[in-house]
Amino acid sequence: MRRIVPRLPAEPGPMNPYVGGALAGLLLIASVVFVDKYFGASTTFVRAAGLLELLFAPDHVADNAYFKKELPRVDWQWMFVAGVMLGSLVSSMLNRSFRITAVPDSWRARFGDRPRLRAVTAFGGGVLAIIGARLAGGCPSGHGLSGSVQLAVSSFVALVCFFVGGLVMARILYKGK
Amino acid sequence: MDLLWGLVTGALFGVLLQRCRVLRYDKQLGALRLKDMTIVKFMLTTVVVGAVGLHLLAAVGVVSFSIKSFNIGGVVLGGLLFGVGWGLCGYCPGTAAGALGEGRLDGLWALAGMVLGAGLFAELYPLLQRTVLAWGDLGKLTLGEALGTGPWPVILLLAAGAGLLFRFFERRRL
């Protein structure tokens, strides 16, 4: 019996990462020149958590020292993160690479097609990653891009630590596979 | 106005991340498994172009810097913890949003975890301020200041290092 395979249009090849990276560098420069904003993403999650908590426990949010420092509101960076999602959606729709998927290919090859396992790991990893990013004062956008273009020592140290932690975790998960 | 610019800048960045496949789990873990250096090529090129451009513009007074303080305890422990979470998750805060944008549902789980983690961090903040975040602060130090050379030799070294690394990646087809 012939198997019926759903026919999706072949995905177009990727943009050259050096070209994309250089354009991102020009975009970062333009952002600093025109609006005086450096890229960053991790503070947005603090503001989002604060906004959610405001719905249930406004007094608790008002008393919290961190929410006093990073006010729970929608700011430039919040819209920047929302913009990344929107840009990716539009871009993937336009070049027909948009796919609803629950499990990434390399994850499936190692751990099988188990969406629940993948969801739990992504969720737990997200919890740890953001706590780490806030402790370090930035993520691969804030430290990795914006901090290192300014040659900040803190950002280069953070970037090295990001990779060390990530290399160790990847090694534990994939054990040479 | 700030909000609109944030959305526009983010959207353009999102297009670049999506077209270069930088926001994929496979690419992020590819770099952490030393098998596919796409994200490193992208990031380093951004840094070199951004560093040259911004330092030129700063020299003529068009832009000002906004440097993060080097809090040793926070940066080292937080950085390592971020790395462990990144390895599990396969996305960083920006790319998780982008991954959801191209239909990857695990990106949504990552985003949810990040919102919960940020709430937990806010609760832990007073304790962290007394401990990890109090372990040494070197202030807003740059490499040019630390080495006493000014920015340009550092940028030159960075660009040369990136060039050598790129040649290595291309030869090994990484």
XYZ file of C-alpha atoms in Angstrom:
351
model
C 0.000 0.000 0.000
C 1.250 3.417 -0.834
C 1.826 5.713 2.103
C 0.362 9.126 1.742
C 2.897 11.713 2.799
C 1.609 15.221 3.361
C 3.368 17.441 0.894
C 4.799 20.564 2.428
C 6.684 22.937 0.176
C 10.422 22.453 0.590
C 11.849 24.863 3.087
C 14.056 27.549 1.540
C 17.722 27.554 2.561
C 18.913 29.763 5.392
C 20.371 33.245 5.087
C 24.145 33.363 5.466
C 24.801 33.844 9.217
C 27.613 36.350 8.595
C 25.291 38.500 6.482
C 22.472 38.175 9.016
C 24.824 38.921 11.892
C 26.237 42.005 10.172
C 22.709 43.294 9.471
C 21.840 42.686 13.149
C 24.932 44.710 14.082
C 23.730 47.615 11.894
C 20.256 47.302 13.431
C 21.760 47.510 16.925
C 23.746 50.608 15.951
C 20.617 52.237 14.487
C 18.661 51.442 17.649
C 21.288 53.151 19.825
C 21.615 56.153 17.484
C 17.903 56.809 16.983
C 16.265 55.751 20.266
C 19.251 55.248 22.597
C 18.203 51.630 23.271
C 20.486 48.630 23.554
C 19.041 45.171 22.842
C 17.987 43.084 25.819
C 15.309 40.536 26.610
C 15.455 39.104 30.113
C 14.063 42.077 32.100
C 10.887 41.742 30.048
C 10.104 38.480 31.816
C 10.330 40.217 35.194
C 7.904 42.865 33.993
C 5.593 40.196 32.560
C 5.641 38.265 35.849
C 4.906 41.498 37.734
C 2.006 42.336 35.407
C 0.522 38.861 35.956
C 0.955 39.072 39.717
C -0.723 42.485 39.712
C -3.946 40.710 38.740
C -3.880 38.510 41.845
C -1.799 40.247 44.500
C -1.245 43.955 43.774
C -0.093 44.699 47.354
C 2.536 41.981 47.175
C 3.899 43.448 43.929
C 3.955 46.958 45.431
C 6.017 45.690 48.385
C 8.568 43.725 46.342
C 11.983 45.371 46.083
C 12.700 43.927 42.625
C 9.406 45.067 41.121
C 10.140 48.535 42.523
C 13.390 48.476 40.568
C 11.923 46.938 37.380
C 8.404 48.357 37.263
C 5.760 45.929 35.968
C 4.842 47.771 32.803
C 5.166 47.409 29.056
C 8.304 49.272 27.952
C 10.596 49.434 24.915
C 12.212 46.093 25.684
C 8.850 44.397 26.229
C 7.804 45.478 22.765
C 11.198 44.407 21.420
C 10.612 40.820 22.623
C 7.046 40.891 21.267
C 8.530 42.208 18.019
C 10.948 39.270 17.762
C 7.963 36.912 17.939
C 6.017 38.930 15.368
C 9.011 39.242 13.022
C 9.644 35.524 13.190
C 5.972 34.760 12.524
C 5.777 37.063 9.496
C 9.139 35.918 8.144
C 8.296 32.216 8.460
C 4.868 32.748 6.881
C 6.387 34.629 3.953
C 9.021 32.015 3.151
C 6.771 29.108 4.090
C 8.993 27.766 6.845
C 6.268 28.171 9.493
C 5.547 24.753 11.049
C 3.602 23.842 14.157
C 5.964 21.438 15.936
C 6.107 20.184 19.515
C 9.540 18.525 19.460
C 12.696 19.804 17.703
C 14.464 17.398 15.298
C 17.664 16.892 17.281
C 15.673 16.386 20.493
C 13.544 13.739 18.771
C 16.638 11.932 17.500
C 17.954 11.643 21.057
C 14.849 11.357 23.272
C 12.130 10.259 20.866
C 8.872 11.933 19.948
C 7.652 12.753 23.463
C 6.099 16.231 23.541
C 5.418 16.081 27.277
C 9.041 15.337 28.167
C 10.150 18.142 25.870
C 7.606 20.565 27.380
C 8.730 19.818 30.952
C 12.410 20.242 30.038
C 11.809 23.479 28.135
C 9.771 24.820 31.053
C 12.320 23.832 33.726
C 15.203 25.092 31.609
C 13.357 28.379 31.142
C 12.952 28.780 34.925
C 16.687 28.227 35.552
C 17.801 30.312 32.571
C 15.882 33.415 33.598
C 16.953 33.216 37.251
C 20.552 32.957 36.014
C 20.112 35.804 33.537
C 18.687 38.142 36.173
C 21.469 37.230 38.596
C 24.072 37.902 35.917
C 22.294 41.116 34.910
C 21.572 40.047 31.329
C 21.060 37.283 28.762
C 22.710 36.586 25.366
C 21.056 39.784 24.063
C 21.826 42.152 26.939
C 25.254 40.792 27.795
C 26.172 38.776 24.713
C 25.362 41.438 22.117
C 24.801 44.820 23.775
C 27.354 44.368 26.552
C 30.154 42.965 24.449
C 29.834 45.623 21.704
C 30.638 48.094 24.490
C 33.551 45.860 25.573
C 32.160 45.458 29.101
C 34.211 43.044 31.192
C 31.025 41.806 32.925
C 29.544 40.832 29.556
C 32.538 38.837 28.324
C 32.705 36.981 31.645
C 28.945 36.342 31.487
C 29.206 35.093 27.898
C 31.971 32.627 28.821
C 29.903 31.391 31.793
C 26.786 30.988 29.580
C 28.729 28.725 27.233
C 30.461 26.761 29.994
C 27.123 25.993 31.691
C 25.506 25.193 28.335
C 28.353 22.943 27.121
C 28.218 20.951 30.373
C 24.429 20.546 30.172
C 24.536 19.579 26.479
C 27.193 16.995 27.260
C 25.087 15.499 30.059
C 22.008 15.381 27.802
C 23.640 14.061 24.639
C 26.657 12.136 26.016
C 28.703 12.302 22.842
C 25.801 11.432 20.510
C 6.918 56.315 20.478
C 9.471 54.187 22.313
C 7.010 51.298 22.245
C 6.550 51.446 18.484
C 10.322 51.543 17.915
C 10.719 48.588 20.251
C 8.244 46.579 18.188
C 9.805 47.581 14.856
C 13.381 46.884 16.008
C 12.344 43.555 17.548
C 10.474 42.551 14.395
C 13.468 43.272 12.145
C 15.735 41.371 14.551
C 13.195 38.533 14.589
C 13.272 38.315 10.786
C 17.084 38.015 10.820
C 17.029 35.393 13.595
C 14.379 33.417 11.728
C 16.030 33.597 8.307
C 19.420 32.543 9.717
C 17.694 29.789 11.763
C 19.382 31.159 14.875
C 16.236 30.731 16.940
C 16.050 26.972 16.499
C 16.683 24.491 19.288
C 18.744 22.437 16.814
C 21.094 25.371 16.153
C 21.418 26.401 19.800
C 22.202 22.851 20.914
C 24.315 22.423 17.778
C 26.638 25.119 19.131
C 26.624 23.692 22.657
C 27.476 20.253 21.222
C 30.202 21.886 19.064
C 28.575 20.568 15.892
C 27.032 23.616 14.238
C 28.400 27.080 14.899
C 25.669 29.081 13.122
C 24.687 31.011 16.253
C 28.316 31.789 17.104
C 28.942 33.107 13.569
C 25.825 35.267 13.788
C 26.561 36.622 17.271
C 30.241 37.330 16.743
C 29.606 39.135 13.453
C 26.976 41.279 15.186
C 29.413 42.067 17.993
C 32.297 43.029 15.697
C 30.128 45.217 13.428
C 28.361 46.762 16.436
C 31.602 47.393 18.335
C 33.313 49.138 15.410
C 30.260 51.238 14.559
C 29.370 52.276 18.093
C 32.926 53.145 19.087
C 33.332 55.281 15.958
C 30.056 57.049 16.743
C 31.005 57.439 20.419
C 34.304 59.030 19.393
C 32.382 61.789 17.586
C 29.869 62.064 20.430
C 26.795 60.685 18.660
C 26.079 57.778 21.030
C 26.637 57.092 24.708
C 27.414 53.779 26.363
C 25.346 51.956 28.945
C 27.650 49.440 30.577
C 26.587 46.739 33.009
C 28.361 46.643 36.331
C 30.688 43.676 36.920
C 29.184 42.055 39.969
C 31.451 39.026 40.304
C 29.159 36.706 42.291
C 26.096 37.517 40.215
C 27.764 37.367 36.810
C 29.693 34.134 37.391
C 27.061 32.112 39.263
C 24.173 33.615 37.315
C 26.018 33.041 34.037
C 26.660 29.383 34.816
C 23.065 28.862 35.969
C 21.811 30.539 32.795
C 23.997 28.173 30.769
C 22.565 25.093 32.458
C 19.012 26.340 31.871
C 19.845 27.267 28.270
C 21.204 23.767 27.605
C 17.999 22.187 28.939
C 15.690 24.638 27.275
C 17.539 25.166 24.010
C 16.366 28.762 23.829
C 17.468 32.020 25.393
C 14.864 34.650 26.341
C 14.821 36.338 22.915
C 14.960 33.187 20.804
C 12.192 31.483 22.827
C 9.821 34.232 21.665
C 11.097 33.876 18.105
C 10.754 30.089 18.160
C 7.100 30.391 19.136
C 6.690 32.833 16.243
C 7.643 30.165 13.700
C 5.327 27.615 15.285
C 7.538 25.800 17.801
C 5.348 24.949 20.751
C 8.260 24.148 23.075
C 9.107 27.860 22.764
C 5.809 28.587 24.530
C 6.764 26.263 27.404
C 10.147 27.966 27.626
C 8.460 31.391 27.775
C 6.097 30.193 30.514
C 9.045 28.834 32.510
C 10.840 32.147 32.101
C 7.878 34.139 33.421
C 7.632 31.816 36.454
C 11.408 31.996 36.984
C 11.327 35.797 36.849
C 8.593 35.830 39.507
C 10.677 33.481 41.672
C 13.716 35.699 41.190
C 11.739 38.727 42.414
C 10.817 36.768 45.570
C 14.415 35.672 46.122
C 15.857 39.132 45.377
C 16.251 40.377 48.992
C 18.065 37.151 49.944
C 20.271 37.265 46.820
C 21.136 40.895 47.512
C 22.538 39.918 50.913
C 24.457 36.922 49.503
C 25.504 36.259 45.883
C 25.014 39.834 44.692
C 27.150 41.168 47.565
C 30.202 39.121 46.587
C 32.398 41.751 45.016
C 31.555 44.488 42.536
C 34.145 45.904 40.148
C 31.771 48.525 38.726
C 31.185 49.444 35.073
C 34.547 48.250 33.834
C 35.435 47.849 30.138
C 38.219 45.743 28.649
C 39.884 48.861 27.230
C 40.058 50.344 30.739
C 41.077 47.100 32.420
C 43.998 46.656 30.005
C 44.792 50.375 29.889
C 44.858 50.353 26.077
C 41.615 52.141 25.207
C 38.984 50.448 23.030
C 40.652 50.166 19.611
C 43.351 47.553 20.269
C 40.681 45.415 21.971
C 38.323 45.760 18.996
C 41.142 44.916 16.597
C 41.981 41.813 18.622
C 38.310 40.849 18.792
C 37.908 41.195 15.016
C 41.096 39.234 14.314
C 40.065 36.502 16.770
C 36.615 36.286 15.185
C 38.195 36.054 11.720
C 40.448 33.164 12.741
C 37.568 31.378 14.432
C 35.376 31.797 11.325
C 38.117 30.357 9.117
C 38.401 27.388 11.462
C 34.607 26.858 11.419
C 34.431 27.009 7.628
C 37.348 24.594 7.168
C 35.743 22.116 9.533
C 32.293 22.796 8.057
C 30.894 23.579 11.498
